[in-house]
Amino acid sequence: NLRRYKKQELFRIGTKDLLGELSSEDVSAQISSLAGASLEAAYKTATKELSAKYGTPGDKRFIVLGLGKLGGGELIYGSDLDIIFVYAENPKRDETSGPKVVSNHEFYAHAAQKMISVLSLRTNEGFLFNVDARLRPSGSSGPLVVSKTALLDYQREKASVWERQALTRVSTVAGDRDFGLDVVEKLSGIVYSKNLTKEDVSELLRIRKRMEDEVAKETETRFDIKAGKGGMVDVEFLVQALLLKHGKEKKLRSPNTLKALANLFEAGILKEEDYNSLSGAYKFYRHIETRLRIVHDKSICVLGSGSVETDSLAKKMGYKGNAGEKLISDYIKKREEVRDIYLKMMEELSGSA
């Protein structure tokens, strides 16, 4: 039973996490591996069931692409899975073998729907993962599964800067690995071949500001470590913008934020002081986020000045005395540093575009 296995694995990971035997990066890597295994199992379940009705597809090359924290191997407790389903077009073998014959596209559309159902269905044993497939071409209005050709054509001809930005964190998380390597390589070739324009930078700044205003909704006593000013998203947006600017150099590319930061520093694109501030803050934020999720079992990323929850969290993180306020003081210092670097470097990107 997949749900029971997931609960056992999360209990194991959570216990080691609370005992201090795993770093936040270790936790993310293990939860991301669990998600990949769950996707693979869901795919096998779906194709076994569908093959009994439709036979096997004419081309068996099919993958699940992970984006966001899944693509970067950065999942934490309660994370959703951002995915795109991709299959290989094969005009010479474009339908199933029967008994009921359907097109390969229809077979894989049914498989994707079944996978989402397997992963997200609530039972007495709980559920596996919430799935978000809206990052596919044309979003919710587009087909659930897309051929490799259609995906590449869309990225080449129609994709906006935020869609290119999302693909800086793409990786294959389930399905045919050789096919996945080919798709990711060709996607990256398109994404990184385009120049980052001044208009692109302005659009990224606009999207980021909107997230801060409409999602974070911070006050003088309420801080959103993810979407708020100087939070995790500042680091992620800056890293992704720098990759879009400099990613023609393959050695810089990585879907993992901390690894990409290290690559940018080693290449001399980030100064040592800025790299230390960004990577240190990002690790600090991730540590807070994992603690919030595991202690309160909620998808929250908020620190509240004077709140019992923040004080309890701070004590679990090792703060003494007026623990909550000391944690918030450290957070404010880091977020100010991050915001200053973010604005400075985004302005430099706009000027050099």
mmCIF file of C-alpha atoms in Angstrom:
data_model
loop_
_atom_site.group_PDB
_atom_site.id
_atom_site.type_symbol
_atom_site.label_atom_id
_atom_site.label_comp_id
_atom_site.label_asym_id
_atom_site.label_seq_id
_atom_site.Cartn_x
_atom_site.Cartn_y
_atom_site.Cartn_z
ATOM 1 C CA ASN A 1 0.000 0.000 0.000
ATOM 2 C CA LEU A 2 1.610 3.225 -1.223
ATOM 3 C CA ARG A 3 -0.092 5.446 1.343
ATOM 4 C CA ARG A 4 1.044 3.295 4.242
ATOM 5 C CA TYR A 5 4.583 3.249 2.869
ATOM 6 C CA LYS A 6 4.575 7.043 2.558
ATOM 7 C CA LYS A 7 3.432 7.447 6.172
ATOM 8 C CA GLN A 8 6.162 5.091 7.361
ATOM 9 C CA GLU A 9 8.810 6.940 5.355
ATOM 10 C CA LEU A 10 7.679 10.369 6.549
ATOM 11 C CA PHE A 11 7.674 9.122 10.142
ATOM 12 C CA ARG A 12 11.229 7.853 9.681
ATOM 13 C CA ILE A 13 12.401 11.087 8.039
ATOM 14 C CA GLY A 14 10.583 13.283 10.568
ATOM 15 C CA THR A 15 11.992 11.391 13.545
ATOM 16 C CA LYS A 16 15.566 11.670 12.274
ATOM 17 C CA ASP A 17 14.911 15.327 11.449
ATOM 18 C CA LEU A 18 13.719 16.162 14.967
ATOM 19 C CA LEU A 19 16.642 14.248 16.475
ATOM 20 C CA GLY A 20 19.013 16.368 14.421
ATOM 21 C CA GLU A 21 20.308 13.438 12.403
ATOM 22 C CA LEU A 22 19.304 14.989 9.064
ATOM 23 C CA SER A 23 19.999 18.455 7.671
ATOM 24 C CA SER A 24 17.223 20.370 5.897
ATOM 25 C CA GLU A 25 18.939 19.462 2.616
ATOM 26 C CA ASP A 26 18.908 15.750 3.576
ATOM 27 C CA VAL A 27 15.214 15.963 4.466
ATOM 28 C CA SER A 28 14.422 17.556 1.108
ATOM 29 C CA ALA A 29 16.452 14.984 -0.816
ATOM 30 C CA GLN A 30 14.698 12.068 0.902
ATOM 31 C CA ILE A 31 11.182 13.491 0.518
ATOM 32 C CA SER A 32 11.939 14.244 -3.149
ATOM 33 C CA SER A 33 13.100 10.639 -3.644
ATOM 34 C CA LEU A 34 9.883 9.447 -2.003
ATOM 35 C CA ALA A 35 7.864 11.602 -4.394
ATOM 36 C CA GLY A 36 9.734 10.226 -7.400
ATOM 37 C CA ALA A 37 9.154 6.640 -6.246
ATOM 38 C CA SER A 38 5.465 7.409 -5.719
ATOM 39 C CA LEU A 39 5.159 8.865 -9.222
ATOM 40 C CA GLU A 40 6.903 5.819 -10.694
ATOM 41 C CA ALA A 41 4.592 3.444 -8.813
ATOM 42 C CA ALA A 42 1.523 5.442 -9.847
ATOM 43 C CA TYR A 43 2.643 5.251 -13.485
ATOM 44 C CA LYS A 44 3.106 1.486 -13.330
ATOM 45 C CA THR A 45 -0.303 1.085 -11.695
ATOM 46 C CA ALA A 46 -1.956 3.253 -14.342
ATOM 47 C CA THR A 47 -0.327 1.573 -17.371
ATOM 48 C CA LYS A 48 -1.023 -1.933 -16.059
ATOM 49 C CA GLU A 49 -4.718 -1.132 -15.702
ATOM 50 C CA LEU A 50 -4.995 0.702 -19.023
ATOM 51 C CA SER A 51 -3.045 -1.915 -20.992
ATOM 52 C CA ALA A 52 -5.660 -4.526 -20.107
ATOM 53 C CA LYS A 53 -8.242 -2.358 -21.889
ATOM 54 C CA TYR A 54 -6.299 -0.675 -24.686
ATOM 55 C CA GLY A 55 -3.173 -2.797 -25.129
ATOM 56 C CA THR A 56 0.261 -1.200 -25.175
ATOM 57 C CA PRO A 57 0.904 2.176 -26.829
ATOM 58 C CA GLY A 58 2.791 2.211 -30.109
ATOM 59 C CA ASP A 59 5.590 4.135 -28.437
ATOM 60 C CA LYS A 60 6.313 3.537 -24.758
ATOM 61 C CA ARG A 61 8.470 6.600 -24.209
ATOM 62 C CA PHE A 62 6.742 8.663 -21.528
ATOM 63 C CA ILE A 63 8.088 10.849 -18.718
ATOM 64 C CA VAL A 64 7.016 13.009 -15.845
ATOM 65 C CA LEU A 65 8.964 16.259 -15.639
ATOM 66 C CA GLY A 66 9.290 17.815 -12.198
ATOM 67 C CA LEU A 67 9.485 21.572 -11.759
ATOM 68 C CA GLY A 68 9.831 23.863 -8.764
ATOM 69 C CA LYS A 69 10.938 22.181 -5.558
ATOM 70 C CA LEU A 70 10.279 18.737 -7.021
ATOM 71 C CA GLY A 71 12.509 19.454 -10.012
ATOM 72 C CA GLY A 72 15.231 20.793 -7.731
ATOM 73 C CA GLY A 73 15.025 17.956 -5.213
ATOM 74 C CA GLU A 74 13.935 20.473 -2.573
ATOM 75 C CA LEU A 75 10.572 19.144 -1.384
ATOM 76 C CA ILE A 76 9.599 19.413 2.265
ATOM 77 C CA TYR A 77 6.711 18.059 4.326
ATOM 78 C CA GLY A 78 3.395 18.794 2.626
ATOM 79 C CA SER A 79 4.863 20.062 -0.657
ATOM 80 C CA ASP A 80 2.783 19.795 -3.820
ATOM 81 C CA LEU A 81 4.240 18.202 -6.957
ATOM 82 C CA ASP A 82 4.589 20.541 -9.960
ATOM 83 C CA ILE A 83 4.723 18.267 -13.002
ATOM 84 C CA ILE A 84 4.373 18.045 -16.786
ATOM 85 C CA PHE A 85 3.485 14.781 -18.575
ATOM 86 C CA VAL A 86 5.362 14.268 -21.864
ATOM 87 C CA TYR A 87 5.211 11.448 -24.426
ATOM 88 C CA ALA A 88 7.099 10.710 -27.644
ATOM 89 C CA GLU A 89 5.273 11.224 -30.898
ATOM 90 C CA ASN A 90 5.600 8.341 -33.330
ATOM 91 C CA PRO A 91 3.618 8.772 -36.594
ATOM 92 C CA LYS A 92 4.411 5.185 -37.654
ATOM 93 C CA ARG A 93 3.095 3.697 -34.401
ATOM 94 C CA ASP A 94 0.601 6.232 -33.146
ATOM 95 C CA GLU A 95 -2.017 3.949 -31.553
ATOM 96 C CA THR A 96 -2.361 1.116 -29.052
ATOM 97 C CA SER A 97 -2.360 -2.581 -29.857
ATOM 98 C CA GLY A 98 -5.927 -3.224 -28.671
ATOM 99 C CA PRO A 99 -8.302 -4.860 -27.760
ATOM 100 C CA LYS A 100 -9.782 -1.351 -27.823
ATOM 101 C CA VAL A 101 -7.568 0.809 -30.031
ATOM 102 C CA VAL A 102 -6.915 4.444 -29.059
ATOM 103 C CA SER A 103 -4.238 6.952 -30.016
ATOM 104 C CA ASN A 104 -1.032 7.096 -28.016
ATOM 105 C CA HIS A 105 -2.048 10.593 -26.904
ATOM 106 C CA GLU A 106 -5.356 9.319 -25.541
ATOM 107 C CA PHE A 107 -3.659 6.403 -23.772
ATOM 108 C CA TYR A 108 -1.197 8.728 -22.032
ATOM 109 C CA ALA A 109 -3.938 11.222 -21.188
ATOM 110 C CA HIS A 110 -5.806 8.423 -19.405
ATOM 111 C CA ALA A 111 -2.560 7.357 -17.718
ATOM 112 C CA ALA A 112 -1.898 10.891 -16.451
ATOM 113 C CA GLN A 113 -5.449 11.213 -15.102
ATOM 114 C CA LYS A 114 -5.114 7.850 -13.369
ATOM 115 C CA MET A 115 -1.758 8.857 -11.878
ATOM 116 C CA ILE A 116 -3.202 12.065 -10.451
ATOM 117 C CA SER A 117 -6.070 10.068 -8.975
ATOM 118 C CA VAL A 118 -3.723 7.495 -7.407
ATOM 119 C CA LEU A 119 -1.560 10.222 -5.885
ATOM 120 C CA SER A 120 -4.216 12.631 -4.628
ATOM 121 C CA LEU A 121 -7.177 10.404 -3.668
ATOM 122 C CA ARG A 122 -7.985 10.672 0.050
ATOM 123 C CA THR A 123 -8.624 7.396 1.880
ATOM 124 C CA ASN A 124 -8.505 6.251 5.498
ATOM 125 C CA GLU A 125 -4.746 5.813 4.981
ATOM 126 C CA GLY A 126 -4.438 9.459 3.900
ATOM 127 C CA PHE A 127 -3.098 10.467 0.482
ATOM 128 C CA LEU A 128 0.231 10.541 -1.303
ATOM 129 C CA PHE A 129 0.774 13.999 -2.811
ATOM 130 C CA ASN A 130 -1.210 16.899 -4.199
ATOM 131 C CA VAL A 131 -0.388 17.304 -7.877
ATOM 132 C CA ASP A 132 -0.283 20.542 -9.878
ATOM 133 C CA ALA A 133 -0.019 20.156 -13.660
ATOM 134 C CA ARG A 134 -0.798 23.778 -14.536
ATOM 135 C CA LEU A 135 2.762 24.583 -15.635
ATOM 136 C CA ARG A 136 2.209 22.625 -18.863
ATOM 137 C CA PRO A 137 1.923 24.554 -22.159
ATOM 138 C CA SER A 138 -1.176 26.784 -22.165
ATOM 139 C CA GLY A 139 -1.813 25.946 -18.502
ATOM 140 C CA SER A 140 -5.165 24.540 -17.434
ATOM 141 C CA SER A 141 -6.642 25.252 -20.862
ATOM 142 C CA GLY A 142 -4.060 23.032 -22.600
ATOM 143 C CA PRO A 143 -4.080 19.219 -22.891
ATOM 144 C CA LEU A 144 -3.031 17.334 -19.755
ATOM 145 C CA VAL A 145 -0.304 15.462 -21.649
ATOM 146 C CA VAL A 146 1.896 16.967 -24.334
ATOM 147 C CA SER A 147 4.118 15.468 -26.998
ATOM 148 C CA LYS A 148 7.824 16.239 -26.997
ATOM 149 C CA THR A 149 7.447 18.082 -30.309
ATOM 150 C CA ALA A 150 4.543 20.220 -29.075
ATOM 151 C CA LEU A 151 6.376 21.049 -25.836
ATOM 152 C CA LEU A 152 9.532 22.151 -27.633
ATOM 153 C CA ASP A 153 7.573 24.142 -30.235
ATOM 154 C CA TYR A 154 5.649 25.947 -27.482
ATOM 155 C CA GLN A 155 8.827 26.851 -25.611
ATOM 156 C CA ARG A 156 10.482 28.001 -28.813
ATOM 157 C CA GLU A 157 7.600 30.122 -30.107
ATOM 158 C CA LYS A 158 5.151 31.090 -27.354
ATOM 159 C CA ALA A 159 6.614 30.755 -23.862
ATOM 160 C CA SER A 160 6.684 33.851 -21.657
ATOM 161 C CA VAL A 161 9.633 34.702 -19.441
ATOM 162 C CA TRP A 162 8.018 33.173 -16.344
ATOM 163 C CA GLU A 163 7.563 29.883 -18.219
ATOM 164 C CA ARG A 164 11.237 29.930 -19.189
ATOM 165 C CA GLN A 165 12.036 30.790 -15.584
ATOM 166 C CA ALA A 166 10.105 27.716 -14.382
ATOM 167 C CA LEU A 167 12.178 25.476 -16.651
ATOM 168 C CA THR A 168 15.423 26.466 -14.939
ATOM 169 C CA ARG A 169 14.288 23.930 -12.311
ATOM 170 C CA VAL A 170 13.230 21.055 -14.557
ATOM 171 C CA SER A 171 14.300 17.424 -14.186
ATOM 172 C CA THR A 172 12.926 13.994 -15.047
ATOM 173 C CA VAL A 173 11.273 12.443 -11.978
ATOM 174 C CA ALA A 174 9.574 9.354 -13.446
ATOM 175 C CA GLY A 175 9.332 7.356 -16.666
ATOM 176 C CA ASP A 176 11.841 6.593 -19.425
ATOM 177 C CA ARG A 177 15.112 8.154 -18.213
ATOM 178 C CA ASP A 178 16.863 8.197 -21.593
ATOM 179 C CA PHE A 179 13.883 9.940 -23.164
ATOM 180 C CA GLY A 180 13.835 12.311 -20.183
ATOM 181 C CA LEU A 181 17.490 13.243 -20.631
ATOM 182 C CA ASP A 182 16.816 14.031 -24.286
ATOM 183 C CA VAL A 183 13.754 16.177 -23.528
ATOM 184 C CA VAL A 184 15.453 18.119 -20.714
ATOM 185 C CA GLU A 185 18.544 18.739 -22.827
ATOM 186 C CA LYS A 186 16.497 20.086 -25.735
ATOM 187 C CA LEU A 187 14.284 22.172 -23.435
ATOM 188 C CA SER A 188 17.350 23.678 -21.788
ATOM 189 C CA GLY A 189 18.843 24.420 -25.188
ATOM 190 C CA ILE A 190 15.778 26.502 -26.049
ATOM 191 C CA VAL A 191 15.371 28.172 -22.642
ATOM 192 C CA TYR A 192 19.005 29.250 -22.390
ATOM 193 C CA SER A 193 19.425 30.248 -26.033
ATOM 194 C CA LYS A 194 17.153 33.274 -25.566
ATOM 195 C CA ASN A 195 18.536 36.531 -24.244
ATOM 196 C CA LEU A 196 17.191 38.021 -21.018
ATOM 197 C CA THR A 197 15.794 41.408 -22.040
ATOM 198 C CA LYS A 198 15.093 44.522 -19.985
ATOM 199 C CA GLU A 199 11.389 43.787 -20.472
ATOM 200 C CA ASP A 200 11.911 40.263 -19.120
ATOM 201 C CA VAL A 201 13.543 41.609 -15.965
ATOM 202 C CA SER A 202 10.712 44.122 -15.512
ATOM 203 C CA GLU A 203 8.167 41.328 -15.843
ATOM 204 C CA LEU A 204 9.960 39.176 -13.248
ATOM 205 C CA LEU A 205 10.066 42.141 -10.860
ATOM 206 C CA ARG A 206 6.346 42.735 -11.441
ATOM 207 C CA ILE A 207 5.452 39.093 -10.762
ATOM 208 C CA ARG A 208 7.597 39.066 -7.629
ATOM 209 C CA LYS A 209 5.985 42.287 -6.319
ATOM 210 C CA ARG A 210 2.530 40.863 -6.948
ATOM 211 C CA MET A 211 3.385 37.732 -4.951
ATOM 212 C CA GLU A 212 4.617 39.886 -2.101
ATOM 213 C CA ASP A 213 1.463 42.017 -2.103
ATOM 214 C CA GLU A 214 -1.184 39.378 -2.787
ATOM 215 C CA VAL A 215 0.260 36.196 -1.248
ATOM 216 C CA ALA A 216 2.514 37.271 1.618
ATOM 217 C CA LYS A 217 0.373 40.151 2.927
ATOM 218 C CA GLU A 218 2.943 40.961 5.574
ATOM 219 C CA THR A 219 2.465 43.406 8.442
ATOM 220 C CA GLU A 220 4.834 44.821 11.065
ATOM 221 C CA THR A 221 4.267 41.701 13.174
ATOM 222 C CA ARG A 222 3.576 39.004 10.556
ATOM 223 C CA PHE A 223 6.364 37.717 8.316
ATOM 224 C CA ASP A 224 6.069 35.298 5.395
ATOM 225 C CA ILE A 225 9.438 33.569 5.035
ATOM 226 C CA LYS A 226 8.547 32.239 1.605
ATOM 227 C CA ALA A 227 6.747 34.953 -0.385
ATOM 228 C CA GLY A 228 7.489 37.965 1.822
ATOM 229 C CA LYS A 229 10.065 40.731 1.404
ATOM 230 C CA GLY A 230 13.565 39.281 1.239
ATOM 231 C CA GLY A 231 12.225 35.749 1.676
ATOM 232 C CA MET A 232 12.908 32.482 -0.121
ATOM 233 C CA VAL A 233 11.310 33.645 -3.353
ATOM 234 C CA ASP A 234 13.701 36.608 -3.590
ATOM 235 C CA VAL A 235 16.608 34.153 -3.600
ATOM 236 C CA GLU A 236 14.898 31.818 -6.082
ATOM 237 C CA PHE A 237 13.850 34.596 -8.475
ATOM 238 C CA LEU A 238 17.342 36.099 -8.460
ATOM 239 C CA VAL A 239 19.017 32.737 -9.066
ATOM 240 C CA GLN A 240 16.611 31.935 -11.911
ATOM 241 C CA ALA A 241 17.091 35.359 -13.504
ATOM 242 C CA LEU A 242 20.877 34.941 -13.322
ATOM 243 C CA LEU A 243 20.574 31.502 -14.910
ATOM 244 C CA LEU A 244 18.443 32.905 -17.736
ATOM 245 C CA LYS A 245 21.131 35.559 -18.274
ATOM 246 C CA HIS A 246 24.217 33.340 -18.033
ATOM 247 C CA GLY A 247 22.881 29.802 -18.566
ATOM 248 C CA LYS A 248 24.414 29.417 -22.004
ATOM 249 C CA GLU A 249 27.327 28.151 -19.890
ATOM 250 C CA LYS A 250 26.094 24.625 -19.144
ATOM 251 C CA LYS A 251 28.220 24.265 -16.015
ATOM 252 C CA LEU A 252 26.132 26.976 -14.317
ATOM 253 C CA ARG A 253 22.823 25.173 -14.708
ATOM 254 C CA SER A 254 21.227 23.291 -11.852
ATOM 255 C CA PRO A 255 17.565 22.844 -10.867
ATOM 256 C CA ASN A 256 18.653 22.942 -7.198
ATOM 257 C CA THR A 257 18.766 26.489 -5.792
ATOM 258 C CA LEU A 258 21.745 26.019 -3.462
ATOM 259 C CA LYS A 259 23.744 24.184 -6.132
ATOM 260 C CA ALA A 260 22.949 26.903 -8.684
ATOM 261 C CA LEU A 261 24.065 29.548 -6.176
ATOM 262 C CA ALA A 262 27.357 27.701 -5.713
ATOM 263 C CA ASN A 263 27.814 27.452 -9.490
ATOM 264 C CA LEU A 264 27.202 31.194 -9.923
ATOM 265 C CA PHE A 265 29.702 31.997 -7.158
ATOM 266 C CA GLU A 266 32.370 29.684 -8.557
ATOM 267 C CA ALA A 267 31.949 31.344 -11.968
ATOM 268 C CA GLY A 268 32.511 34.791 -10.442
ATOM 269 C CA ILE A 269 28.974 35.992 -11.185
ATOM 270 C CA LEU A 270 28.179 36.272 -7.478
ATOM 271 C CA LYS A 271 30.578 38.019 -5.116
ATOM 272 C CA GLU A 272 31.648 35.973 -2.098
ATOM 273 C CA GLU A 273 29.865 38.251 0.362
ATOM 274 C CA ASP A 274 26.613 38.097 -1.606
ATOM 275 C CA TYR A 275 26.884 34.340 -2.066
ATOM 276 C CA ASN A 276 27.418 33.792 1.652
ATOM 277 C CA SER A 277 24.441 36.013 2.511
ATOM 278 C CA LEU A 278 22.100 34.389 -0.016
ATOM 279 C CA SER A 279 23.043 30.778 0.660
ATOM 280 C CA GLY A 280 23.110 31.308 4.431
ATOM 281 C CA ALA A 281 19.702 32.976 4.409
ATOM 282 C CA TYR A 282 18.213 30.329 2.130
ATOM 283 C CA LYS A 283 19.395 27.502 4.398
ATOM 284 C CA PHE A 284 18.058 29.397 7.415
ATOM 285 C CA TYR A 285 14.668 29.888 5.717
ATOM 286 C CA ARG A 286 14.492 26.225 4.694
ATOM 287 C CA HIS A 287 15.266 25.151 8.251
ATOM 288 C CA ILE A 288 12.463 27.359 9.593
ATOM 289 C CA GLU A 289 10.068 26.117 6.920
ATOM 290 C CA THR A 290 10.710 22.435 7.634
ATOM 291 C CA ARG A 291 10.303 23.035 11.362
ATOM 292 C CA LEU A 292 7.021 24.898 10.835
ATOM 293 C CA ARG A 293 5.670 22.082 8.691
ATOM 294 C CA ILE A 294 6.723 19.201 10.947
ATOM 295 C CA VAL A 295 5.769 20.848 14.264
ATOM 296 C CA HIS A 296 2.442 22.338 13.243
ATOM 297 C CA ASP A 297 1.556 19.908 10.434
ATOM 298 C CA LYS A 298 0.352 22.802 8.299
ATOM 299 C CA SER A 299 1.393 24.260 4.983
ATOM 300 C CA ILE A 300 2.452 27.524 6.607
ATOM 301 C CA CYS A 301 5.500 29.734 6.232
ATOM 302 C CA VAL A 302 4.587 32.516 8.668
ATOM 303 C CA LEU A 303 6.361 33.912 11.721
ATOM 304 C CA GLY A 304 4.294 36.045 14.069
ATOM 305 C CA SER A 305 5.899 38.491 16.475
ATOM 306 C CA GLY A 306 4.844 37.626 20.006
ATOM 307 C CA SER A 307 3.029 34.432 18.983
ATOM 308 C CA VAL A 308 3.170 31.252 21.039
ATOM 309 C CA GLU A 309 3.874 29.240 17.873
ATOM 310 C CA THR A 310 6.920 31.329 16.947
ATOM 311 C CA ASP A 311 8.285 31.179 20.493
ATOM 312 C CA SER A 312 7.831 27.384 20.558
ATOM 313 C CA LEU A 313 9.509 27.051 17.159
ATOM 314 C CA ALA A 314 12.440 29.216 18.234
ATOM 315 C CA LYS A 315 13.048 27.121 21.348
ATOM 316 C CA LYS A 316 13.034 23.942 19.242
ATOM 317 C CA MET A 317 15.644 25.615 17.033
ATOM 318 C CA GLY A 318 17.883 26.228 20.047
ATOM 319 C CA TYR A 319 17.090 29.856 20.912
ATOM 320 C CA LYS A 320 17.086 30.723 24.641
ATOM 321 C CA GLY A 321 15.378 33.376 26.747
ATOM 322 C CA ASN A 322 13.110 35.596 24.660
ATOM 323 C CA ALA A 323 13.413 32.959 21.921
ATOM 324 C CA GLY A 324 10.690 34.060 19.517
ATOM 325 C CA GLU A 325 11.844 37.659 19.302
ATOM 326 C CA LYS A 326 15.480 36.581 18.834
ATOM 327 C CA LEU A 327 14.429 34.337 15.944
ATOM 328 C CA ILE A 328 12.465 37.148 14.336
ATOM 329 C CA SER A 329 15.381 39.561 14.850
ATOM 330 C CA ASP A 330 17.699 37.147 13.036
ATOM 331 C CA TYR A 331 15.115 36.664 10.302
ATOM 332 C CA ILE A 332 14.673 40.416 9.752
ATOM 333 C CA LYS A 333 18.434 40.911 9.480
ATOM 334 C CA LYS A 334 18.727 38.180 6.870
ATOM 335 C CA ARG A 335 15.730 39.292 4.853
ATOM 336 C CA GLU A 336 17.067 42.855 4.662
ATOM 337 C CA GLU A 337 20.386 41.542 3.339
ATOM 338 C CA VAL A 338 18.604 39.336 0.797
ATOM 339 C CA ARG A 339 16.324 42.124 -0.395
ATOM 340 C CA ASP A 340 19.249 44.520 -0.874
ATOM 341 C CA ILE A 341 21.166 41.952 -2.957
ATOM 342 C CA TYR A 342 18.044 41.003 -4.928
ATOM 343 C CA LEU A 343 17.234 44.604 -5.897
ATOM 344 C CA LYS A 344 20.872 45.470 -6.642
ATOM 345 C CA MET A 345 21.444 42.474 -8.912
ATOM 346 C CA MET A 346 18.085 42.675 -10.671
ATOM 347 C CA GLU A 347 18.870 46.327 -11.449
ATOM 348 C CA GLU A 348 22.263 45.254 -12.826
ATOM 349 C CA LEU A 349 20.542 42.615 -14.979
ATOM 350 C CA SER A 350 18.119 45.211 -16.316
ATOM 351 C CA GLY A 351 20.970 47.607 -17.126
ATOM 352 C CA SER A 352 23.007 44.963 -18.931
ATOM 353 C CA ALA A 353 20.077 43.553 -20.925
#
